[in-house]
C-alpha cells in the first residue's frame, strides 16, 4: 500500500468516526422527541391547557394550574435572578478587579455546578422552615439561585466583548461612567445578554428537584405566593409515578409541552446569537 | 496668544512602567499643536491625560499638574466628566456607535446625557455635519446606520459628534492613520478650519502631517519632551540632535 492510499484510508476512517459521533449526539434527541410526541400528543386538547387535574378515578383534566404555576415561578425567579445577575456582571466587567471579583467569579462558577437538589435543600432550610410552610416564593428563590450564575457569567462575557473604543467614545463626550455603562456598554451587549437570560429560563423551566422541597406542588390553583404552588415538572413527576393510566398520559403531554417550550427558547436564543454576529 | 492648556511636571505611570516623565509644556488657544515621536514614546499617553482618560485604567497613575484655563484638572474636586465636556477627543480608529444612525451619532453626546428637544437636535446635527463637510454627503440618509459610511466619513462623523457638544479643546489621537490619502487630506483641511474655534492637540505618526497642519510641534522620545517650538523651526532648525535625527528619518 502506498503512503497516499494509506493517508486517504485514514482520512475516510476518521470522517466516518466523526459522522458516527455526530449521529450519536443527534439520535437520542430525535428519539426522545419522537417518543414524547407519540406518547403525549394524543392527550393534548383544549382541556389539557384549561383544566386542573381531576380527582383519581375521573378521566380527563389537564395541567392548567401547573402551567400557570410554572409561568409564575419563572417570572418571579427572573425578577429576583436577572437583576442580580446583570448587576453583578456589570460590576465584574466594568468596575471590578482584584480579589473581590475573583471571589465572585469563583462563587458563581461553584454555584452553577451545585446540584439543583442541594439548592432546593438550602432554600428549604432558609425559607421554608422559617416561613413555616412550602411556598411559591421559596420555589422562586431556589430557581433564582440557579439562574444567577448563568446570567452573571454570560452577561459578563458579553460585556467584555464590547470594544473599549465604544466606552471611550462615550466617556470622551462627557457622559458619566454610569450612563456610559448603562446606555452604551450594556446596550451594545443586549442581544447577548438576552441570549443568556433565555438559556437560564430554559434551564429553570425544567428544574424539578429544587421545587420538591420548596414549591411542593398543588393539585389545585394556588391562591397566594405563600402557599404551595403547582409546577409542570412537579406535576409530570407525580403523575408519572402514579398508578393510573390516565395520569401517565397527562404526564407525557406535560413533557411534550415542556420540551416544546425549551426547544422554542433555545431556538430563539440561537437566533438572537446569530443575528448579533452579523452586526 | 493665550495659553489654553498647560502641563506642569506631568508624570504617568502604568504599574512599574514610567510612561511619561516630567513633561511641562503649554498649548496655545486657537492653534494646532502636534505631538510627534516614535511608537511608545508616550505621546498618546500625554494626550489622554489631558482629558483624564486614564482615570479608568486601574493601574495608571498620573502625578504632576495639568491646567485648563489655569485650573488644575487633577485637583481634588475637579470633575472628570465636566472636563471631558470641555475637552473632546477623536480617536485613532473611527468609533461611531455601531447601533446608531448617522443622526443619532452626532447627537449622542446630548442623548446619552438626557433629553433634548427635536428642533434643537436637528439644528445641532445640521450645523455639526456642515462644519465637518459631511452634510452634503449624508443629508439624504441621516437615518442610515453610521457603519454604512466609509472610514473617512466615519471619522468626520466622529469629529462632528465631538464638536456637537461644543468643547473648547479637541484632542486627536492619530485621527488619520487608519484612513486613505484622500480622506486624510479632508481631515487635515478640516483641522485647519476647526482651529478658528477650538484649541487642537493632535498626536501623529506622520511628520509631513505635523508639518502641514500644526502651528507648534512637540517632539517626544522615551516618555520625555525633547523639544517644543514653532513647527517651522522644529522642522528646519531643530535645537536638539535627537529631534533632527528623528525628523530626518534617521530613526523612529
Coordinates of C-alpha atoms in Angstrom, one line a residue:
Chain A
X1 CA 0.0 0.0 0.0
X2 CA 1.4 3.4 -0.9
X3 CA 1.5 6.2 1.6
X4 CA -1.1 8.1 -0.3
X5 CA -3.7 5.4 -0.2
X6 CA -3.0 4.8 3.4
X7 CA -3.5 8.5 4.2
X8 CA -6.7 8.6 2.2
X9 CA -7.9 5.5 4.1
X10 CA -7.1 7.1 7.4
X11 CA -9.0 10.2 6.3
X12 CA -12.1 8.2 5.4
X13 CA -11.9 6.3 8.6
X14 CA -11.7 9.4 10.7
X15 CA -14.5 11.1 8.7
X16 CA -16.7 8.1 9.4
X17 CA -15.9 8.1 13.1
X18 CA -16.8 11.7 13.3
X19 CA -20.0 11.2 11.4
X20 CA -20.9 8.4 13.8
X21 CA -20.2 10.6 16.8
X22 CA -22.5 13.3 15.3
X23 CA -25.2 10.7 14.9
X24 CA -24.7 9.5 18.5
X25 CA -25.5 13.0 19.6
X26 CA -28.4 13.5 17.3
X27 CA -30.2 10.2 17.6
X28 CA -31.1 10.3 21.3
X29 CA -32.5 13.8 20.9
X30 CA -34.6 12.7 17.9
X31 CA -35.7 9.5 19.7
X32 CA -36.7 11.5 22.8
X33 CA -38.7 13.9 20.8
X34 CA -40.4 11.2 18.7
X35 CA -41.3 9.2 21.8
X36 CA -42.7 12.2 23.7
X37 CA -44.7 13.3 20.7
X38 CA -46.1 9.7 20.2
X39 CA -47.0 9.3 23.9
X40 CA -48.1 12.9 24.6
X41 CA -49.8 14.3 21.5
X42 CA -52.9 12.2 21.9
X43 CA -53.9 13.8 25.2
X44 CA -53.2 17.4 24.1
X45 CA -56.5 19.1 23.9
X46 CA -58.1 22.3 25.0
X47 CA -58.9 20.7 28.3
X48 CA -55.2 20.0 28.9
X49 CA -54.5 23.7 28.8
X50 CA -57.6 24.9 30.7
X51 CA -58.5 22.2 33.3
X52 CA -56.8 21.3 36.5
X53 CA -56.2 17.6 37.3
X54 CA -59.4 15.6 38.1
X55 CA -59.6 13.5 41.3
X56 CA -58.4 10.0 40.9
X57 CA -61.0 7.8 39.1
X58 CA -62.3 10.5 36.9
X59 CA -60.9 10.8 33.4
X60 CA -59.8 13.9 31.6
X61 CA -58.5 17.0 33.3
X62 CA -55.4 19.0 32.4
X63 CA -52.4 20.8 33.7
X64 CA -53.5 24.3 33.6
X65 CA -52.5 25.0 37.2
X66 CA -49.1 23.6 36.6
X67 CA -48.6 25.8 33.5
X68 CA -49.7 28.9 35.3
X69 CA -47.7 27.9 38.3
X70 CA -44.5 27.3 36.3
X71 CA -45.0 30.6 34.5
X72 CA -45.4 32.4 37.8
X73 CA -42.4 30.7 39.3
X74 CA -40.3 31.5 36.3
X75 CA -41.4 35.2 36.3
X76 CA -40.7 35.5 40.0
X77 CA -37.3 33.8 39.7
X78 CA -36.5 36.0 36.8
X79 CA -37.5 39.1 38.8
X80 CA -35.1 38.1 41.5
X81 CA -32.3 36.5 39.5
X82 CA -31.9 38.6 36.3
X83 CA -31.2 41.9 38.0
X84 CA -28.8 40.3 40.5
X85 CA -27.1 38.5 37.6
X86 CA -26.8 41.6 35.4
X87 CA -25.7 44.0 38.1
X88 CA -23.2 41.5 39.3
X89 CA -21.9 41.1 35.8
X90 CA -21.7 44.9 35.3
X91 CA -19.7 45.1 38.5
X92 CA -17.3 42.4 37.4
X93 CA -16.8 43.6 33.8
X94 CA -16.8 47.3 34.3
X95 CA -15.9 48.2 37.9
X96 CA -14.4 45.1 39.4
X97 CA -10.8 44.0 39.6
X98 CA -8.9 42.5 42.3
X99 CA -9.7 39.9 44.9
X100 CA -13.4 40.5 45.3
X101 CA -14.1 40.0 41.6
X102 CA -12.1 36.8 41.7
X103 CA -14.1 35.6 44.6
X104 CA -17.4 36.5 43.0
X105 CA -16.5 34.7 39.8
X106 CA -15.3 31.7 41.6
X107 CA -18.5 31.5 43.7
X108 CA -20.7 31.9 40.6
X109 CA -18.9 29.0 38.9
X110 CA -19.3 26.8 42.0
X111 CA -22.9 27.9 42.4
X112 CA -23.5 26.9 38.7
X113 CA -22.1 23.5 39.5
X114 CA -24.0 22.8 42.7
X115 CA -26.6 20.0 42.1
X116 CA -30.0 21.6 42.0
X117 CA -31.4 19.4 44.7
X118 CA -28.9 20.9 47.1
X119 CA -30.1 24.4 46.0
X120 CA -33.6 23.2 46.9
X121 CA -32.5 21.9 50.3
X122 CA -30.8 25.3 51.1
X123 CA -34.0 27.1 50.1
X124 CA -35.9 24.7 52.3
X125 CA -33.7 25.4 55.3
X126 CA -33.5 29.1 54.8
X127 CA -37.0 29.9 53.6
X128 CA -39.5 27.1 54.0
X129 CA -38.6 26.3 57.7
X130 CA -38.7 29.9 58.9
X131 CA -41.8 30.7 56.9
X132 CA -43.4 27.5 58.3
X133 CA -44.6 26.2 55.1
X134 CA -43.9 25.4 51.4
X135 CA -44.5 28.3 49.1
X136 CA -44.2 29.6 45.6
X137 CA -41.9 32.3 47.0
X138 CA -39.4 29.7 48.3
X139 CA -39.6 27.9 44.9
X140 CA -38.9 31.1 43.0
X141 CA -35.9 31.8 45.2
X142 CA -34.5 28.4 44.7
X143 CA -34.9 28.8 40.9
X144 CA -33.4 32.3 41.1
X145 CA -30.3 30.9 42.8
X146 CA -29.9 28.6 39.7
X147 CA -30.4 31.5 37.3
X148 CA -28.0 34.0 38.9
X149 CA -24.7 32.3 37.9
X150 CA -25.9 31.6 34.4
X151 CA -27.0 35.2 33.8
X152 CA -23.9 36.6 35.6
X153 CA -21.3 34.7 33.6
X154 CA -22.9 35.1 30.2
X155 CA -23.6 38.8 30.7
X156 CA -20.0 39.3 31.9
X157 CA -18.7 37.6 28.8
X158 CA -20.9 39.7 26.6
X159 CA -19.8 42.9 28.3
X160 CA -16.2 42.0 27.8
X161 CA -16.8 41.7 24.1
X162 CA -17.9 45.3 23.8
X163 CA -14.9 47.2 22.4
X164 CA -13.2 49.6 24.7
X165 CA -13.3 52.2 22.0
X166 CA -17.0 52.5 22.3
X167 CA -16.8 53.2 26.0
X168 CA -14.1 55.7 25.4
X169 CA -16.2 57.4 22.6
X170 CA -19.0 57.9 25.1
X171 CA -16.8 59.0 28.0
X172 CA -14.9 61.5 25.8
X173 CA -18.3 63.1 25.1
X174 CA -18.6 63.9 28.8
X175 CA -21.0 61.1 29.5
X176 CA -20.6 59.9 33.1
X177 CA -19.3 56.3 33.6
X178 CA -22.6 55.0 34.9
X179 CA -24.6 56.3 32.0
X180 CA -22.0 55.0 29.6
X181 CA -22.2 51.6 31.2
X182 CA -26.0 51.6 31.0
X183 CA -26.6 53.2 27.7
X184 CA -23.6 52.2 25.6
X185 CA -21.9 49.1 27.1
X186 CA -24.9 47.2 28.3
X187 CA -27.0 48.4 25.4
X188 CA -24.4 47.1 22.9
X189 CA -24.3 43.8 24.7
X190 CA -28.1 43.5 25.0
X191 CA -28.6 40.7 22.4
X192 CA -26.0 38.5 24.0
X193 CA -27.4 39.2 27.5
X194 CA -30.9 38.3 26.2
X195 CA -29.5 35.0 24.9
X196 CA -28.1 34.3 28.4
X197 CA -31.4 35.1 30.0
X198 CA -33.3 32.8 27.7
X199 CA -30.9 30.0 28.3
X200 CA -31.3 30.5 32.0
X201 CA -35.1 30.4 31.7
X202 CA -34.9 27.3 29.6
X203 CA -32.7 25.7 32.3
X204 CA -35.0 26.5 35.2
X205 CA -38.3 25.8 33.4
X206 CA -37.4 22.1 33.6
X207 CA -35.9 22.0 37.1
X208 CA -37.8 19.6 39.4
X209 CA -35.5 18.9 42.3
X210 CA -35.3 22.4 43.8
X211 CA -39.1 22.7 43.7
X212 CA -39.7 19.4 45.6
X213 CA -39.0 21.0 49.0
X214 CA -40.0 24.5 48.2
X215 CA -43.0 25.0 45.9
X216 CA -44.1 21.4 46.7
X217 CA -46.8 21.2 44.1
X218 CA -50.5 21.7 44.3
X219 CA -53.4 19.7 42.9
X220 CA -55.5 22.9 42.7
X221 CA -54.9 26.5 41.8
X222 CA -52.5 28.2 44.2
X223 CA -54.1 31.3 45.7
X224 CA -51.2 33.0 47.4
X225 CA -47.4 33.2 46.8
X226 CA -47.0 32.0 50.4
X227 CA -48.8 28.7 49.6
X228 CA -47.6 25.7 47.7
X229 CA -48.0 26.1 44.0
X230 CA -48.2 23.6 41.1
X231 CA -45.4 23.5 38.5
X232 CA -45.1 21.5 35.3
X233 CA -42.1 19.5 36.2
X234 CA -43.5 18.6 39.6
X235 CA -46.8 17.5 38.0
X236 CA -45.0 15.4 35.5
X237 CA -43.1 13.7 38.2
X238 CA -46.1 13.0 40.5
X239 CA -48.3 11.9 37.6
X240 CA -45.6 9.7 36.0
X241 CA -45.1 7.7 39.3
X242 CA -48.9 7.4 40.0
X243 CA -50.5 4.1 39.2
X244 CA -53.1 5.5 36.8
X245 CA -53.0 5.1 33.1
X246 CA -54.8 8.4 32.6
X247 CA -52.3 10.3 34.7
X248 CA -49.4 8.8 32.8
X249 CA -50.9 10.2 29.6
X250 CA -51.1 13.6 31.2
X251 CA -47.5 13.3 32.3
X252 CA -46.5 12.6 28.7
X253 CA -48.4 15.6 27.4
X254 CA -46.8 17.8 30.1
X255 CA -43.4 16.5 28.9
X256 CA -44.3 17.4 25.4
X257 CA -45.3 20.9 26.3
X258 CA -42.2 21.4 28.4
X259 CA -39.9 20.1 25.7
X260 CA -41.5 22.3 23.1
X261 CA -41.1 25.3 25.3
X262 CA -37.4 24.6 25.8
X263 CA -37.0 24.0 22.1
X264 CA -38.5 27.4 21.4
X265 CA -36.4 29.1 24.0
X266 CA -33.2 27.5 22.7
X267 CA -34.0 28.4 19.1
X268 CA -34.8 32.0 20.0
X269 CA -31.6 32.2 21.9
X270 CA -29.7 30.8 18.9
X271 CA -31.4 33.2 16.6
X272 CA -30.5 36.1 18.7
X273 CA -26.9 34.9 19.0
X274 CA -26.7 34.6 15.2
X275 CA -28.2 37.9 14.3
X276 CA -25.7 39.6 16.7
X277 CA -22.8 38.2 14.7
X278 CA -23.9 39.9 11.6
X279 CA -23.5 43.4 13.1
Chain B
X1 CA -1.9 84.3 22.3
X2 CA -3.4 82.8 25.4
X3 CA -2.4 79.6 26.9
X4 CA -5.4 77.2 26.9
X5 CA -3.8 74.0 28.4
X6 CA -0.7 73.8 30.4
X7 CA 1.2 70.7 31.7
X8 CA 3.3 71.1 34.7
X9 CA 5.7 68.3 35.6
X10 CA 3.3 65.7 34.4
X11 CA 4.2 62.1 35.0
X12 CA 2.2 59.0 34.1
X13 CA 2.9 55.5 35.4
X14 CA 1.3 52.3 34.4
X15 CA 2.2 50.0 37.2
X16 CA 6.0 49.8 37.1
X17 CA 6.2 51.5 33.7
X18 CA 7.1 55.2 33.8
X19 CA 5.5 56.2 30.5
X20 CA 5.6 60.0 30.7
X21 CA 8.4 61.7 32.5
X22 CA 8.3 65.3 33.9
X23 CA 6.6 66.9 31.0
X24 CA 6.0 70.6 31.2
X25 CA 4.6 72.5 28.2
X26 CA 1.8 74.8 27.1
X27 CA -0.8 74.7 24.4
X28 CA -2.0 77.9 22.8
X29 CA -5.6 78.8 22.3
X30 CA -6.9 78.6 18.8
X31 CA -3.9 76.9 17.4
X32 CA -2.9 73.4 16.4
X33 CA -0.2 71.7 18.4
X34 CA 1.2 68.5 17.0
X35 CA 2.8 65.8 19.2
X36 CA 5.2 63.7 17.3
X37 CA 7.7 60.9 18.2
X38 CA 8.3 57.2 17.6
X39 CA 5.9 54.5 18.8
X40 CA 5.9 54.0 22.5
X41 CA 7.3 57.5 23.2
X42 CA 4.3 58.4 25.4
X43 CA 2.6 60.8 23.0
X44 CA -0.8 59.2 23.2
X45 CA -0.4 58.8 26.9
X46 CA 0.2 62.6 27.3
X47 CA -2.8 63.3 25.1
X48 CA -5.1 61.0 27.1
X49 CA -4.0 62.6 30.4
X50 CA -5.4 65.9 29.2
X51 CA -9.0 64.7 29.4
X52 CA -8.4 62.3 32.2
X53 CA -9.0 59.2 30.1
X54 CA -6.5 57.3 32.3
X55 CA -9.0 57.5 35.2
X56 CA -10.4 54.2 34.0
X57 CA -7.2 52.3 33.7
X58 CA -6.8 50.6 37.1
X59 CA -3.0 50.6 37.2
X60 CA -2.5 54.1 35.7
X61 CA -1.2 56.8 38.0
X62 CA -1.0 60.5 36.9
X63 CA 1.1 62.9 39.0
X64 CA 2.0 66.5 38.5
X65 CA -0.5 69.1 37.3
X66 CA -2.4 69.9 34.1
X67 CA -4.3 73.1 33.7
X68 CA -7.2 74.1 31.6
X69 CA -7.7 77.8 31.6
X70 CA -5.5 78.0 34.7
X71 CA -7.5 75.4 36.7
X72 CA -5.9 72.2 37.7
X73 CA -7.9 69.3 36.1
X74 CA -6.4 66.9 38.5
X75 CA -7.2 69.0 41.6
X76 CA -9.4 67.5 44.3
X77 CA -12.9 68.3 43.4
X78 CA -12.2 68.7 39.7
X79 CA -14.8 66.6 37.9
X80 CA -13.6 64.4 35.1
X81 CA -17.0 64.4 33.3
X82 CA -17.1 68.2 33.3
X83 CA -13.6 68.4 32.0
X84 CA -14.4 65.9 29.2
X85 CA -17.3 68.0 28.1
X86 CA -14.8 70.9 27.6
X87 CA -12.1 68.7 26.1
X88 CA -13.4 66.5 23.4
X89 CA -11.5 63.6 21.8
X90 CA -11.2 62.0 18.4
X91 CA -9.7 58.5 18.3
X92 CA -7.3 56.7 16.0
X93 CA -9.9 54.3 14.7
X94 CA -13.2 55.9 13.8
X95 CA -15.5 54.7 16.5
X96 CA -19.1 55.7 15.7
X97 CA -21.7 54.0 17.9
X98 CA -22.5 51.0 15.7
X99 CA -26.1 50.6 16.7
X100 CA -27.0 54.2 15.9
X101 CA -27.9 56.1 12.8
X102 CA -25.7 59.0 11.5
X103 CA -28.1 61.5 13.1
X104 CA -28.1 59.7 16.5
X105 CA -24.3 59.5 16.5
X106 CA -24.0 63.3 16.0
X107 CA -26.4 64.0 18.8
X108 CA -25.2 61.2 21.0
X109 CA -23.4 63.5 23.5
X110 CA -26.8 65.0 24.3
X111 CA -29.0 61.9 24.1
X112 CA -26.7 59.9 26.3
X113 CA -26.8 62.7 28.9
X114 CA -30.5 63.2 28.9
X115 CA -33.2 64.6 26.7
X116 CA -33.0 67.2 24.0
X117 CA -35.8 68.8 22.0
X118 CA -36.3 67.7 18.4
X119 CA -35.8 71.1 16.9
X120 CA -32.6 71.8 18.9
X121 CA -31.3 68.4 17.9
X122 CA -32.0 69.0 14.2
X123 CA -30.1 72.3 14.4
X124 CA -27.1 70.8 16.1
X125 CA -26.9 67.8 13.8
X126 CA -27.0 70.0 10.7
X127 CA -24.5 72.6 11.9
X128 CA -22.1 70.0 13.2
X129 CA -22.2 67.9 10.0
X130 CA -21.8 71.1 7.9
X131 CA -18.8 72.1 9.9
X132 CA -17.1 68.8 9.1
X133 CA -18.1 69.0 5.5
X134 CA -20.2 65.8 5.7
X135 CA -23.6 67.4 5.4
X136 CA -23.9 67.2 1.6
X137 CA -22.8 63.6 1.6
X138 CA -25.3 62.3 4.2
X139 CA -28.2 64.8 4.4
X140 CA -30.4 62.4 2.5
X141 CA -29.7 59.4 4.7
X142 CA -29.4 60.8 8.2
X143 CA -31.3 57.7 9.4
X144 CA -28.9 55.3 7.8
X145 CA -26.7 53.3 10.1
X146 CA -23.4 55.0 10.7
X147 CA -21.4 51.9 9.9
X148 CA -22.5 52.3 6.2
X149 CA -20.2 55.2 5.8
X150 CA -16.7 54.9 4.6
X151 CA -13.8 55.1 7.0
X152 CA -13.0 58.7 6.2
X153 CA -16.7 59.7 6.5
X154 CA -16.9 57.8 9.8
X155 CA -14.0 59.8 11.2
X156 CA -15.6 63.1 10.1
X157 CA -18.8 61.9 11.7
X158 CA -16.8 61.3 14.9
X159 CA -15.4 64.8 14.7
X160 CA -18.9 66.1 14.2
X161 CA -20.1 64.2 17.2
X162 CA -17.2 65.7 19.2
X163 CA -17.9 69.3 18.2
X164 CA -21.6 68.9 18.6
X165 CA -21.2 69.1 22.4
X166 CA -19.3 72.4 21.9
X167 CA -15.9 71.6 23.5
X168 CA -13.1 74.1 23.8
X169 CA -10.3 71.8 23.2
X170 CA -10.2 68.9 20.8
X171 CA -7.7 66.1 21.3
X172 CA -6.9 64.0 18.2
X173 CA -5.1 60.7 18.6
X174 CA -3.7 59.9 15.1
X175 CA -7.1 60.7 13.6
X176 CA -6.0 59.9 10.0
X177 CA -3.7 57.0 10.5
X178 CA -6.4 54.5 9.6
X179 CA -7.6 56.4 6.5
X180 CA -6.6 56.6 2.8
X181 CA -4.7 59.6 1.5
X182 CA -7.8 61.5 0.2
X183 CA -9.7 61.1 3.4
X184 CA -6.5 62.2 5.3
X185 CA -6.4 65.3 3.2
X186 CA -10.0 66.1 4.1
X187 CA -9.3 65.6 7.8
X188 CA -6.3 67.9 7.5
X189 CA -8.3 70.6 5.8
X190 CA -10.9 70.3 8.5
X191 CA -8.3 70.7 11.3
X192 CA -7.2 73.9 9.6
X193 CA -10.8 75.2 9.7
X194 CA -11.5 74.0 13.2
X195 CA -8.6 75.8 14.8
X196 CA -10.5 79.1 14.4
X197 CA -12.9 78.0 17.1
X198 CA -11.1 75.3 19.0
X199 CA -7.7 74.5 20.5
X200 CA -6.4 71.4 18.8
X201 CA -3.9 69.0 20.1
X202 CA -3.0 66.2 17.6
X203 CA -0.8 63.2 18.0
X204 CA 0.5 62.0 14.7
X205 CA 3.0 59.4 13.4
X206 CA 3.2 61.2 10.2
X207 CA 5.8 64.0 10.2
X208 CA 4.6 65.6 7.0
X209 CA 1.1 65.8 8.5
X210 CA 2.5 67.5 11.6
X211 CA 4.4 70.0 9.3
X212 CA 1.2 70.6 7.2
X213 CA -1.4 71.1 9.9
X214 CA 0.3 72.4 13.1
X215 CA 1.5 75.7 14.4
X216 CA 3.5 74.3 17.2
X217 CA 5.2 70.9 17.3
X218 CA 6.4 68.9 20.3
X219 CA 8.8 66.0 19.9
X220 CA 8.7 63.2 22.4
X221 CA 11.1 60.4 22.9
X222 CA 11.1 57.6 25.5
X223 CA 8.4 59.4 27.6
X224 CA 10.3 62.8 27.7
X225 CA 9.5 66.0 25.9
X226 CA 12.7 66.6 23.9
X227 CA 11.8 69.8 22.1
X228 CA 8.8 72.0 21.6
X229 CA 8.6 75.0 19.3
X230 CA 7.1 76.6 16.3
X231 CA 6.5 73.9 13.7
X232 CA 8.6 75.7 11.0
X233 CA 11.5 75.9 13.4
X234 CA 11.3 72.3 14.6
X235 CA 11.3 71.1 11.0
X236 CA 14.0 73.4 9.7
X237 CA 16.4 74.2 12.5
X238 CA 15.8 72.0 15.5
X239 CA 17.9 72.7 18.5
X240 CA 18.3 69.1 19.7
X241 CA 20.2 66.4 17.9
X242 CA 17.6 63.8 18.7
X243 CA 14.9 65.9 17.1
X244 CA 16.9 66.4 14.0
X245 CA 17.7 62.7 13.7
X246 CA 14.0 61.8 14.0
X247 CA 12.7 64.3 11.5
X248 CA 15.3 63.5 9.0
X249 CA 14.3 59.8 9.3
X250 CA 17.5 58.5 10.9
X251 CA 15.4 56.6 13.5
X252 CA 11.9 56.1 14.6

